[in-house]
Amino acid sequence: MAVVLAAAPLLALAALLAAAAIVRLWDYAVVRLLWRPYAITKRFREQGIRGPSYRFLRGCNDEIRSLKGKTDGMVLDIGDHKYLPRIAPHYLKWRAQYGEPFLYWYGPQPRICIFDYELARQILSSKSGHFVKNDAHPTLLALVGKGLGFMEGTDWVRHRRIINPAFTIDKLKMMTRTMLDFAESMAKELEDQTSQNKNGETKVDINRYFSELTVDNISYAIFGSSYKLGKEVFQAQTDLLEITMATFLDVPVPGLKYLPTESNRRKWMLERKLKSLLKQIIQPRLASGECGNDLLGVMLASCIETNKQGGKQVDLSLSMEEIIHECKLFFFAGHENTALLLTWSVYLLSIYPEWQERLRKEVLREFGSDPPNPNALGKLKEMAMVLFETLRLYSPALFMQRKTLSNMTVGSTKLPKGIAIVIPIPIMHREKEIWGEDADEFNPQRFENGISAAAKVPHGLLAFSMGPRSCIGQNFSMLEAKSTLALMLQKFSFTLSPEYVHAPVDLFTLKPKFGLPVIVTPLDMCN
């Protein structure tokens, strides 16, 4: 009897926990998966906004997977920049079928896809805090961390204030000299390859070369002398990206990420490896007490600094975990986006040789055969035009997302709390009403008077976002792209290899599916 009485409280507790679990399951299954989709669909239909039907738990994911599967084998002609059916067939189909904006479902999460620049401006430029970054896929967070790009409110302000000093123009110009050193090493490797061939030229996958170059650059910018370990960080993130893309359309069922599936175990192993590599870089520096002058040094210095504002102590420090997350984010974004900007620029200059020659004359006019001067890169006006046009046609960033924290009205559209807003960059970059009848064509001349005058709206180029959450690393990326491309143009001419297959693909960023094989020829062989 005593044993039974002693066990009674435990049984009661177990019963309460079971009841609570049933309530949560009921809330998830009935409210979120059945009632909420019905209510949201009805609310949008009352506003004249329609979209594909919701499927229990899966939303529209099956249709997205099917449509992308059908277009995955599509190959474009060289010089055909209309790759949208390859990367966004579902958006094109639903826009044609339901008009704009339209409502669709990523699993059980409602998303509204907008194409209006004014709506995008209001959402991206809002300082109210009502539009926040959308919930990221768990594997994506493992890849890039919960750093500045996914923070909100006071945490975002704190991180931005700490990191800003690392991206001042003066510091970036100092980094440019290191960028040029790495670019010189890459050029020397290419020259050695060409010298070994009787015809004086070589075929290389320039995307791979640029990827390795930008890994070196961002490693040095973040980690300083520890940049060699950055290559191991790069490999771990590359492996995690493969898992991310393979599972991106899987419905995020609660609790599934904790199950020891083969994919989860591999993801956990890579996460541990990535964290261990970053700690190997961070901890010795922290122990030495010498912070250094790179991005890691700025973040480490914050560990012991505070700032007074308005008479109150404002915490301007980062924890070790926060520093690791920021290193993940800046490492991935810092090399991926610039490598692709360079890759797509070389692709365009290869198929438009008149522009390649124009840029080469500009570089030689400014620098001759001397290494590009970081203080004079701003004089390369035509190069800036080509880089901006590359970002318009082949922006590495593809889809921006925000989420409402409360019921909001934007323009005439009423948005309920918790809905995700998708802004499709490559589609909006081709709107003829904004960019003109030649929106599908390569025309750097449109940027002759700068970004704000290139389109019918001053905020037409969305490659680096806009407003308070615009990319903190855009100046770093542009300086790296200019310095590297200037050095390439001084030393080489390049044309597409006959083996190149034009098939841009959405792998979280826009990449050439089969790489970018080009024929590289030293200029002294061309003359």
Short mmCIF file of C-alpha atoms in Angstrom, two decimals:
data_model
loop_
_atom_site.label_atom_id
_atom_site.label_comp_id
_atom_site.label_asym_id
_atom_site.label_seq_id
_atom_site.Cartn_x
_atom_site.Cartn_y
_atom_site.Cartn_z
CA MET A 1 0.00 0.00 0.00
CA ALA A 2 2.84 2.41 0.91
CA VAL A 3 4.51 1.78 -2.47
CA VAL A 4 1.26 2.53 -4.30
CA LEU A 5 0.76 5.76 -2.34
CA ALA A 6 4.34 6.85 -3.01
CA ALA A 7 3.91 6.21 -6.71
CA ALA A 8 0.63 8.14 -6.93
CA PRO A 9 2.23 11.62 -7.32
CA LEU A 10 4.52 10.31 -10.05
CA LEU A 11 1.58 8.76 -11.90
CA ALA A 12 -0.35 12.01 -11.58
CA LEU A 13 2.61 13.98 -12.95
CA ALA A 14 2.97 11.56 -15.85
CA ALA A 15 -0.74 11.91 -16.58
CA LEU A 16 -0.45 15.71 -16.58
CA LEU A 17 2.56 15.61 -18.91
CA ALA A 18 0.75 13.23 -21.26
CA ALA A 19 -2.30 15.48 -21.25
CA ALA A 20 -0.12 18.52 -22.01
CA ALA A 21 1.53 16.65 -24.90
CA ILE A 22 -1.86 15.71 -26.31
CA VAL A 23 -2.98 19.36 -26.10
CA ARG A 24 0.16 20.52 -27.91
CA LEU A 25 -0.28 17.83 -30.56
CA TRP A 26 -3.94 18.78 -30.98
CA ASP A 27 -2.97 22.44 -31.31
CA TYR A 28 -0.34 21.63 -33.93
CA ALA A 29 -2.41 19.13 -35.92
CA VAL A 30 -5.81 20.83 -35.85
CA VAL A 31 -5.15 24.54 -35.32
CA ARG A 32 -1.93 24.99 -37.28
CA LEU A 33 -2.32 22.29 -39.94
CA LEU A 34 -6.07 22.48 -40.60
CA TRP A 35 -7.89 25.51 -39.22
CA ARG A 36 -5.17 28.16 -39.73
CA PRO A 37 -4.59 27.37 -43.43
CA TYR A 38 -8.35 27.55 -44.04
CA ALA A 39 -8.67 30.86 -42.18
CA ILE A 40 -5.66 32.48 -43.89
CA THR A 41 -6.74 31.32 -47.36
CA LYS A 42 -10.20 32.77 -46.73
CA ARG A 43 -8.76 36.08 -45.50
CA PHE A 44 -6.62 36.49 -48.61
CA ARG A 45 -9.38 35.46 -50.99
CA GLU A 46 -11.50 38.27 -49.54
CA GLN A 47 -8.69 40.60 -50.68
CA GLY A 48 -8.65 39.05 -54.15
CA ILE A 49 -5.38 37.19 -53.49
CA ARG A 50 -5.34 33.54 -54.51
CA GLY A 51 -2.79 30.79 -54.93
CA PRO A 52 -2.24 27.01 -55.18
CA SER A 53 -4.23 24.81 -52.81
CA TYR A 54 -2.90 23.83 -49.41
CA ARG A 55 -2.11 20.14 -48.92
CA PHE A 56 -2.16 18.76 -45.40
CA LEU A 57 1.25 19.15 -43.75
CA ARG A 58 3.08 19.27 -47.12
CA GLY A 59 1.61 22.55 -48.34
CA CYS A 60 2.86 23.16 -51.91
CA ASN A 61 6.21 21.42 -51.45
CA ASP A 62 5.33 18.44 -53.66
CA GLU A 63 4.35 20.70 -56.56
CA ILE A 64 7.52 22.79 -56.16
CA ARG A 65 9.66 19.65 -56.18
CA SER A 66 7.85 18.31 -59.25
CA LEU A 67 8.12 21.56 -61.24
CA LYS A 68 11.80 22.03 -60.41
CA GLY A 69 12.49 18.41 -61.29
CA LYS A 70 10.98 18.89 -64.76
CA THR A 71 13.13 21.94 -65.53
CA ASP A 72 16.36 20.69 -63.97
CA GLY A 73 17.56 19.21 -67.27
CA MET A 74 16.91 22.42 -69.21
CA VAL A 75 19.98 23.83 -70.96
CA LEU A 76 20.08 27.40 -72.30
CA ASP A 77 21.85 28.83 -75.30
CA ILE A 78 25.06 30.72 -74.56
CA GLY A 79 24.05 34.34 -74.00
CA ASP A 80 20.45 33.49 -73.08
CA HIS A 81 19.86 35.12 -69.70
CA LYS A 82 16.26 33.88 -69.31
CA TYR A 83 17.06 31.18 -66.77
CA LEU A 84 14.08 31.83 -64.50
CA PRO A 85 12.21 28.66 -65.62
CA ARG A 86 15.19 26.65 -64.34
CA ILE A 87 15.32 28.12 -60.85
CA ALA A 88 11.77 29.39 -60.19
CA PRO A 89 9.26 27.50 -62.36
CA HIS A 90 6.71 27.48 -59.54
CA TYR A 91 6.78 31.26 -59.13
CA LEU A 92 6.38 31.81 -62.88
CA LYS A 93 3.50 29.33 -63.10
CA TRP A 94 1.62 30.67 -60.08
CA ARG A 95 2.12 34.30 -61.10
CA ALA A 96 0.66 33.57 -64.54
CA GLN A 97 -2.18 31.52 -63.05
CA TYR A 98 -3.16 33.59 -60.00
CA GLY A 99 -1.76 37.06 -60.66
CA GLU A 100 0.25 39.00 -58.12
CA PRO A 101 0.78 38.82 -55.28
CA PHE A 102 -0.12 35.18 -54.69
CA LEU A 103 -0.34 32.98 -51.59
CA TYR A 104 1.39 29.61 -51.36
CA TRP A 105 2.46 27.20 -48.61
CA TYR A 106 5.89 26.00 -47.58
CA GLY A 107 4.75 22.97 -45.61
CA PRO A 108 2.30 24.41 -43.09
CA GLN A 109 3.77 27.94 -43.30
CA PRO A 110 1.90 30.50 -45.43
CA ARG A 111 3.99 32.63 -47.77
CA ILE A 112 2.97 35.53 -49.95
CA CYS A 113 5.13 36.26 -52.98
CA ILE A 114 5.27 39.93 -53.98
CA PHE A 115 6.63 41.55 -57.16
CA ASP A 116 5.90 45.20 -56.42
CA TYR A 117 8.96 47.40 -55.78
CA GLU A 118 7.05 49.83 -53.58
CA LEU A 119 5.82 47.01 -51.32
CA ALA A 120 9.37 45.63 -51.18
CA ARG A 121 10.72 49.06 -50.28
CA GLN A 122 8.22 49.53 -47.46
CA ILE A 123 8.99 46.09 -46.02
CA LEU A 124 12.78 46.16 -46.35
CA SER A 125 13.15 49.79 -45.25
CA SER A 126 10.83 49.49 -42.25
CA LYS A 127 12.42 50.39 -38.92
CA SER A 128 9.33 49.53 -36.90
CA GLY A 129 10.52 46.02 -36.07
CA HIS A 130 7.28 44.50 -37.36
CA PHE A 131 9.03 42.78 -40.29
CA VAL A 132 11.72 40.33 -39.21
CA LYS A 133 13.78 37.67 -40.94
CA ASN A 134 11.73 34.56 -41.64
CA ASP A 135 12.39 31.36 -39.70
CA ALA A 136 15.38 29.65 -41.28
CA HIS A 137 15.57 25.97 -42.14
CA PRO A 138 17.41 24.10 -39.31
CA THR A 139 20.14 22.82 -41.65
CA LEU A 140 20.66 26.32 -43.03
CA LEU A 141 21.23 27.60 -39.49
CA ALA A 142 23.78 24.84 -38.96
CA LEU A 143 25.53 26.08 -42.09
CA VAL A 144 25.60 29.86 -41.54
CA GLY A 145 24.87 30.18 -37.82
CA LYS A 146 22.48 32.48 -35.96
CA GLY A 147 24.58 35.56 -36.54
CA LEU A 148 23.84 39.10 -37.68
CA GLY A 149 21.77 37.97 -40.65
CA PHE A 150 19.18 36.25 -38.45
CA MET A 151 19.11 38.53 -35.41
CA GLU A 152 16.47 41.07 -34.51
CA GLY A 153 15.91 43.93 -32.11
CA THR A 154 18.51 44.87 -29.53
CA ASP A 155 20.65 41.80 -30.32
CA TRP A 156 20.93 42.89 -33.95
CA VAL A 157 21.82 46.46 -32.90
CA ARG A 158 24.50 45.17 -30.51
CA HIS A 159 26.09 42.89 -33.09
CA ARG A 160 25.95 45.51 -35.86
CA ARG A 161 27.66 48.13 -33.64
CA ILE A 162 30.41 45.71 -32.73
CA ILE A 163 31.05 44.52 -36.28
CA ASN A 164 30.73 47.86 -38.13
CA PRO A 165 34.32 49.03 -37.40
CA ALA A 166 35.71 46.05 -39.29
CA PHE A 167 34.05 47.27 -42.49
CA THR A 168 35.10 50.91 -42.62
CA ILE A 169 36.46 52.03 -46.00
CA ASP A 170 39.96 52.63 -44.59
CA LYS A 171 40.17 49.08 -43.19
CA LEU A 172 38.78 47.63 -46.41
CA LYS A 173 41.44 49.43 -48.45
CA MET A 174 44.09 47.92 -46.18
CA MET A 175 42.58 44.49 -46.81
CA THR A 176 42.64 45.14 -50.57
CA ARG A 177 46.44 44.87 -50.59
CA THR A 178 46.13 41.36 -49.17
CA MET A 179 43.40 40.58 -51.72
CA LEU A 180 45.80 41.58 -54.49
CA ASP A 181 48.54 39.36 -53.06
CA PHE A 182 46.22 36.35 -53.22
CA ALA A 183 45.08 37.35 -56.72
CA GLU A 184 48.73 37.60 -57.82
CA SER A 185 49.29 34.04 -56.56
CA MET A 186 46.27 32.84 -58.54
CA ALA A 187 47.51 34.66 -61.65
CA LYS A 188 50.98 33.11 -61.22
CA GLU A 189 49.40 29.64 -61.08
CA LEU A 190 47.48 30.35 -64.29
CA GLU A 191 50.63 31.67 -65.99
CA ASP A 192 52.54 28.53 -65.00
CA GLN A 193 49.80 26.39 -66.53
CA THR A 194 49.78 28.34 -69.80
CA SER A 195 53.58 28.16 -70.08
CA GLN A 196 53.42 24.37 -70.04
CA ASN A 197 51.16 24.26 -73.11
CA LYS A 198 52.51 24.71 -76.63
CA ASN A 199 49.61 26.92 -77.66
CA GLY A 200 50.25 29.22 -74.70
CA GLU A 201 46.77 28.92 -73.23
CA THR A 202 45.01 26.79 -70.64
CA LYS A 203 41.48 25.64 -69.88
CA VAL A 204 40.37 26.02 -66.27
CA ASP A 205 37.16 26.01 -64.27
CA ILE A 206 37.42 29.64 -63.24
CA ASN A 207 34.59 29.22 -60.73
CA ARG A 208 36.81 26.86 -58.72
CA TYR A 209 39.74 29.27 -58.87
CA PHE A 210 37.61 32.19 -57.71
CA SER A 211 36.11 30.09 -54.93
CA GLU A 212 39.56 29.19 -53.59
CA LEU A 213 40.71 32.81 -53.95
CA THR A 214 37.77 34.25 -52.02
CA VAL A 215 38.12 31.58 -49.32
CA ASP A 216 41.70 32.80 -48.81
CA ASN A 217 40.56 36.43 -48.76
CA ILE A 218 37.70 36.03 -46.30
CA SER A 219 39.82 33.70 -44.14
CA TYR A 220 42.46 36.40 -43.85
CA ALA A 221 39.87 39.13 -43.30
CA ILE A 222 38.23 37.19 -40.47
CA PHE A 223 41.04 35.09 -39.01
CA GLY A 224 44.24 36.90 -40.00
CA SER A 225 47.24 34.59 -39.90
CA SER A 226 45.01 31.56 -39.19
CA TYR A 227 43.51 31.69 -42.69
CA LYS A 228 44.85 28.26 -43.72
CA LEU A 229 42.41 26.61 -41.32
CA GLY A 230 39.70 28.47 -43.24
CA LYS A 231 39.94 25.91 -46.04
CA GLU A 232 38.79 23.20 -43.65
CA VAL A 233 35.95 25.47 -42.54
CA PHE A 234 35.06 25.93 -46.23
CA GLN A 235 34.90 22.15 -46.80
CA ALA A 236 32.69 21.59 -43.75
CA GLN A 237 30.31 24.32 -44.91
CA THR A 238 30.29 22.91 -48.45
CA ASP A 239 29.25 19.51 -47.10
CA LEU A 240 26.56 21.10 -44.94
CA LEU A 241 25.25 23.00 -47.98
CA GLU A 242 24.72 19.69 -49.80
CA ILE A 243 22.57 18.45 -46.91
CA THR A 244 20.71 21.76 -46.79
CA MET A 245 19.74 21.62 -50.47
CA ALA A 246 18.83 17.92 -50.30
CA THR A 247 16.41 18.54 -47.41
CA PHE A 248 15.20 22.07 -48.22
CA LEU A 249 11.73 20.95 -49.35
CA ASP A 250 11.29 18.39 -46.59
CA VAL A 251 8.49 19.38 -44.27
CA PRO A 252 9.99 20.49 -40.92
CA VAL A 253 8.01 18.16 -38.63
CA PRO A 254 8.48 19.06 -34.93
CA GLY A 255 10.96 16.76 -33.25
CA LEU A 256 12.24 15.23 -36.49
CA LYS A 257 15.55 17.11 -36.28
CA TYR A 258 16.33 15.25 -33.04
CA LEU A 259 15.97 11.75 -34.52
CA PRO A 260 19.27 9.94 -35.30
CA THR A 261 18.60 9.55 -39.02
CA GLU A 262 21.56 9.13 -41.36
CA SER A 263 21.16 12.73 -42.59
CA ASN A 264 20.86 14.11 -39.05
CA ARG A 265 23.91 12.19 -37.83
CA ARG A 266 26.00 13.53 -40.71
CA LYS A 267 24.70 17.04 -40.06
CA TRP A 268 25.55 16.77 -36.35
CA MET A 269 29.04 15.51 -37.19
CA LEU A 270 29.67 18.41 -39.56
CA GLU A 271 28.30 20.91 -37.03
CA ARG A 272 30.68 19.59 -34.38
CA LYS A 273 33.57 19.69 -36.83
CA LEU A 274 32.77 23.25 -37.89
CA LYS A 275 32.50 24.42 -34.29
CA SER A 276 35.74 22.64 -33.35
CA LEU A 277 37.63 24.24 -36.26
CA LEU A 278 36.43 27.71 -35.31
CA LYS A 279 37.38 27.16 -31.67
CA GLN A 280 40.88 26.10 -32.76
CA ILE A 281 41.20 29.51 -34.38
CA ILE A 282 39.47 31.60 -31.70
CA GLN A 283 40.68 30.19 -28.37
CA PRO A 284 44.47 30.63 -28.85
CA ARG A 285 43.91 34.24 -29.85
CA LEU A 286 41.68 34.84 -26.85
CA ALA A 287 44.21 33.17 -24.54
CA SER A 288 47.08 35.31 -25.87
CA GLY A 289 45.22 38.53 -25.12
CA GLU A 290 46.19 39.90 -28.54
CA CYS A 291 42.94 40.54 -30.37
CA GLY A 292 44.38 41.54 -33.75
CA ASN A 293 43.05 43.89 -36.41
CA ASP A 294 40.82 41.52 -38.39
CA LEU A 295 37.09 40.84 -37.95
CA LEU A 296 37.75 38.17 -35.33
CA GLY A 297 39.93 40.68 -33.46
CA VAL A 298 37.11 43.23 -33.45
CA MET A 299 34.72 40.65 -32.02
CA LEU A 300 37.22 39.38 -29.45
CA ALA A 301 37.96 42.94 -28.32
CA SER A 302 34.24 43.34 -27.70
CA CYS A 303 34.41 40.64 -25.06
CA ILE A 304 36.02 43.10 -22.67
CA GLU A 305 34.56 46.38 -23.86
CA THR A 306 31.40 48.26 -22.96
CA ASN A 307 30.02 51.51 -24.16
CA LYS A 308 28.10 54.22 -22.30
CA GLN A 309 25.09 55.64 -24.02
CA GLY A 310 22.48 57.91 -22.50
CA GLY A 311 23.92 57.43 -19.05
CA LYS A 312 23.31 53.68 -19.17
CA GLN A 313 25.79 50.88 -19.55
CA VAL A 314 25.16 49.26 -22.93
CA ASP A 315 26.51 45.74 -23.26
CA LEU A 316 28.72 45.67 -26.35
CA SER A 317 30.25 42.26 -25.82
CA LEU A 318 29.84 38.98 -27.63
CA SER A 319 29.91 35.54 -26.07
CA MET A 320 32.08 32.74 -27.51
CA GLU A 321 28.96 31.12 -28.98
CA GLU A 322 27.95 34.40 -30.65
CA ILE A 323 31.43 34.86 -32.13
CA ILE A 324 31.30 31.33 -33.58
CA HIS A 325 27.92 32.06 -35.20
CA GLU A 326 29.21 35.32 -36.71
CA CYS A 327 32.32 33.59 -38.06
CA LYS A 328 30.09 30.98 -39.76
CA LEU A 329 27.92 33.63 -41.39
CA PHE A 330 30.66 35.97 -42.56
CA PHE A 331 32.84 33.14 -43.78
CA PHE A 332 30.11 31.60 -45.94
CA ALA A 333 28.60 34.83 -47.27
CA GLY A 334 31.97 36.54 -47.62
CA HIS A 335 33.45 34.04 -50.04
CA GLU A 336 30.36 32.58 -51.74
CA ASN A 337 28.81 35.81 -52.99
CA THR A 338 32.06 37.39 -54.22
CA ALA A 339 33.24 34.20 -55.93
CA LEU A 340 29.96 34.01 -57.83
CA LEU A 341 30.01 37.72 -58.71
CA LEU A 342 33.47 37.18 -60.25
CA THR A 343 32.39 33.96 -61.96
CA TRP A 344 29.32 35.45 -63.63
CA SER A 345 31.28 38.60 -64.54
CA VAL A 346 33.86 36.49 -66.40
CA TYR A 347 31.04 34.58 -68.11
CA LEU A 348 29.49 37.83 -69.36
CA LEU A 349 32.83 39.36 -70.39
CA SER A 350 33.61 36.16 -72.29
CA ILE A 351 30.45 36.34 -74.40
CA TYR A 352 30.63 40.12 -74.79
CA PRO A 353 34.30 40.58 -75.77
CA GLU A 354 33.73 44.25 -76.64
CA TRP A 355 33.04 44.91 -72.95
CA GLN A 356 36.04 42.82 -71.91
CA GLU A 357 38.21 45.04 -74.10
CA ARG A 358 36.59 48.22 -72.77
CA LEU A 359 37.35 47.21 -69.20
CA ARG A 360 40.89 46.17 -70.07
CA LYS A 361 41.57 49.58 -71.65
CA GLU A 362 40.15 51.28 -68.56
CA VAL A 363 42.35 49.24 -66.22
CA LEU A 364 45.48 49.81 -68.31
CA ARG A 365 44.68 53.52 -68.56
CA GLU A 366 44.46 53.82 -64.77
CA PHE A 367 47.20 51.41 -63.66
CA GLY A 368 49.25 50.41 -66.67
CA SER A 369 51.15 47.24 -65.76
CA ASP A 370 51.44 48.24 -62.08
CA PRO A 371 49.37 46.42 -59.46
CA PRO A 372 45.94 48.05 -59.04
CA ASN A 373 46.03 50.82 -56.43
CA PRO A 374 43.33 50.26 -53.76
CA ASN A 375 42.82 54.02 -53.47
CA ALA A 376 42.13 54.31 -57.21
CA LEU A 377 39.71 51.40 -57.70
CA GLY A 378 36.85 53.89 -57.48
CA LYS A 379 38.00 55.34 -60.80
CA LEU A 380 37.03 52.15 -62.63
CA LYS A 381 33.60 53.44 -63.63
CA GLU A 382 32.96 51.03 -66.49
CA MET A 383 34.00 48.08 -64.35
CA ALA A 384 31.47 49.18 -61.72
CA MET A 385 28.81 49.32 -64.45
CA VAL A 386 29.59 45.74 -65.52
CA LEU A 387 29.60 44.45 -61.92
CA PHE A 388 26.24 46.08 -61.20
CA GLU A 389 24.76 44.65 -64.40
CA THR A 390 26.14 41.24 -63.43
CA LEU A 391 24.42 41.56 -60.05
CA ARG A 392 21.19 42.48 -61.82
CA LEU A 393 21.20 39.55 -64.25
CA TYR A 394 23.03 36.96 -62.11
CA SER A 395 22.64 38.03 -58.51
CA PRO A 396 24.05 35.33 -56.18
CA ALA A 397 21.26 36.12 -53.69
CA LEU A 398 17.94 34.86 -55.05
CA PHE A 399 15.04 35.20 -52.63
CA MET A 400 14.71 37.49 -49.62
CA GLN A 401 12.19 36.65 -46.92
CA ARG A 402 10.59 38.57 -44.08
CA LYS A 403 7.91 37.64 -41.55
CA THR A 404 5.25 39.73 -39.85
CA LEU A 405 5.32 39.91 -36.05
CA SER A 406 1.78 41.31 -35.91
CA ASN A 407 -1.15 42.00 -38.21
CA MET A 408 0.10 44.58 -40.73
CA THR A 409 -1.21 46.52 -43.70
CA VAL A 410 1.26 47.26 -46.50
CA GLY A 411 -0.18 49.32 -49.31
CA SER A 412 -3.67 47.88 -49.72
CA THR A 413 -2.67 44.38 -48.60
CA LYS A 414 -3.56 43.15 -45.12
CA LEU A 415 -0.98 40.71 -43.81
CA PRO A 416 -1.75 38.47 -40.81
CA LYS A 417 0.73 37.84 -38.04
CA GLY A 418 3.30 35.16 -38.83
CA ILE A 419 3.05 35.16 -42.61
CA ALA A 420 6.28 34.99 -44.59
CA ILE A 421 6.86 37.48 -47.41
CA VAL A 422 9.00 36.35 -50.35
CA ILE A 423 10.78 38.90 -52.56
CA PRO A 424 12.08 37.12 -55.72
CA ILE A 425 15.17 39.12 -56.72
CA PRO A 426 15.88 37.65 -60.20
CA ILE A 427 12.26 38.08 -61.30
CA MET A 428 12.06 41.67 -60.09
CA HIS A 429 15.41 42.45 -61.74
CA ARG A 430 13.73 41.63 -65.08
CA GLU A 431 10.58 43.72 -64.73
CA LYS A 432 10.38 45.67 -67.99
CA GLU A 433 8.22 48.38 -66.42
CA ILE A 434 11.13 49.13 -64.09
CA TRP A 435 14.21 48.28 -66.15
CA GLY A 436 13.02 48.92 -69.70
CA GLU A 437 12.33 46.71 -72.71
CA ASP A 438 15.90 45.38 -72.65
CA ALA A 439 15.54 44.02 -69.11
CA ASP A 440 16.48 40.50 -70.26
CA GLU A 441 19.60 41.74 -72.01
CA PHE A 442 23.13 42.58 -70.86
CA ASN A 443 23.47 46.36 -70.95
CA PRO A 444 25.94 47.81 -68.42
CA GLN A 445 25.32 51.25 -69.91
CA ARG A 446 22.13 51.49 -67.86
CA PHE A 447 24.35 52.05 -64.77
CA GLU A 448 26.31 54.87 -66.40
CA ASN A 449 24.86 57.38 -63.91
CA GLY A 450 24.95 55.08 -60.90
CA ILE A 451 22.57 52.60 -59.27
CA SER A 452 19.82 55.05 -58.36
CA ALA A 453 19.42 56.24 -61.98
CA ALA A 454 19.61 52.80 -63.61
CA ALA A 455 15.93 51.97 -63.25
CA LYS A 456 12.64 53.82 -62.93
CA VAL A 457 12.91 53.45 -59.15
CA PRO A 458 16.09 54.38 -57.22
CA HIS A 459 16.06 51.11 -55.29
CA GLY A 460 15.82 48.83 -58.32
CA LEU A 461 18.97 46.79 -57.62
CA LEU A 462 18.19 44.38 -54.77
CA ALA A 463 21.35 42.27 -54.81
CA PHE A 464 22.52 43.68 -51.44
CA SER A 465 18.98 44.28 -50.12
CA MET A 466 18.14 47.80 -48.90
CA GLY A 467 17.27 49.70 -45.75
CA PRO A 468 18.72 49.04 -42.28
CA ARG A 469 19.32 45.35 -43.06
CA SER A 470 21.32 45.96 -46.24
CA CYS A 471 24.42 43.76 -46.55
CA ILE A 472 27.22 44.98 -44.27
CA GLY A 473 29.80 43.29 -46.52
CA GLN A 474 28.84 44.88 -49.86
CA ASN A 475 31.83 47.25 -49.95
CA PHE A 476 34.18 44.36 -49.10
CA SER A 477 32.69 42.29 -51.92
CA MET A 478 32.86 45.09 -54.50
CA LEU A 479 36.48 45.98 -53.64
CA GLU A 480 37.53 42.33 -53.84
CA ALA A 481 35.72 41.87 -57.17
CA LYS A 482 37.22 45.07 -58.65
CA SER A 483 40.79 44.35 -57.55
CA THR A 484 40.69 40.71 -58.71
CA LEU A 485 39.03 41.47 -62.04
CA ALA A 486 41.43 44.37 -62.70
CA LEU A 487 44.42 42.08 -62.19
CA MET A 488 42.90 39.40 -64.44
CA LEU A 489 42.29 41.92 -67.22
CA GLN A 490 45.86 43.24 -66.96
CA LYS A 491 47.33 39.79 -67.51
CA PHE A 492 44.86 37.62 -69.46
CA SER A 493 42.14 37.45 -72.03
CA PHE A 494 39.47 34.79 -71.58
CA THR A 495 36.82 33.08 -73.68
CA LEU A 496 34.28 30.38 -72.88
CA SER A 497 35.38 26.82 -73.43
CA PRO A 498 33.27 24.87 -75.96
CA GLU A 499 32.57 22.49 -73.08
CA TYR A 500 30.63 25.10 -71.11
CA VAL A 501 26.97 24.23 -70.54
CA HIS A 502 24.77 27.20 -69.65
CA ALA A 503 22.54 25.97 -66.82
CA PRO A 504 22.34 28.37 -63.85
CA VAL A 505 21.05 26.52 -60.80
CA ASP A 506 19.60 27.47 -57.42
CA LEU A 507 21.90 25.97 -54.80
CA PHE A 508 20.92 28.49 -52.12
CA THR A 509 22.86 30.93 -54.31
CA LEU A 510 22.91 31.14 -58.12
CA LYS A 511 25.68 28.92 -59.48
CA PRO A 512 26.75 27.52 -62.85
CA LYS A 513 25.58 23.92 -62.54
CA PHE A 514 28.58 22.48 -64.40
CA GLY A 515 31.16 25.09 -63.43
CA LEU A 516 32.57 27.73 -65.77
CA PRO A 517 35.33 26.30 -68.00
CA VAL A 518 37.15 29.11 -69.80
CA ILE A 519 40.17 29.36 -72.06
CA VAL A 520 42.72 31.67 -70.44
CA THR A 521 45.44 33.26 -72.60
CA PRO A 522 48.22 35.59 -71.32
CA LEU A 523 48.03 38.98 -73.02
CA ASP A 524 51.59 38.76 -74.34
CA MET A 525 50.48 35.70 -76.36
CA CYS A 526 47.55 37.65 -77.83
CA ASN A 527 49.73 40.45 -79.22
#
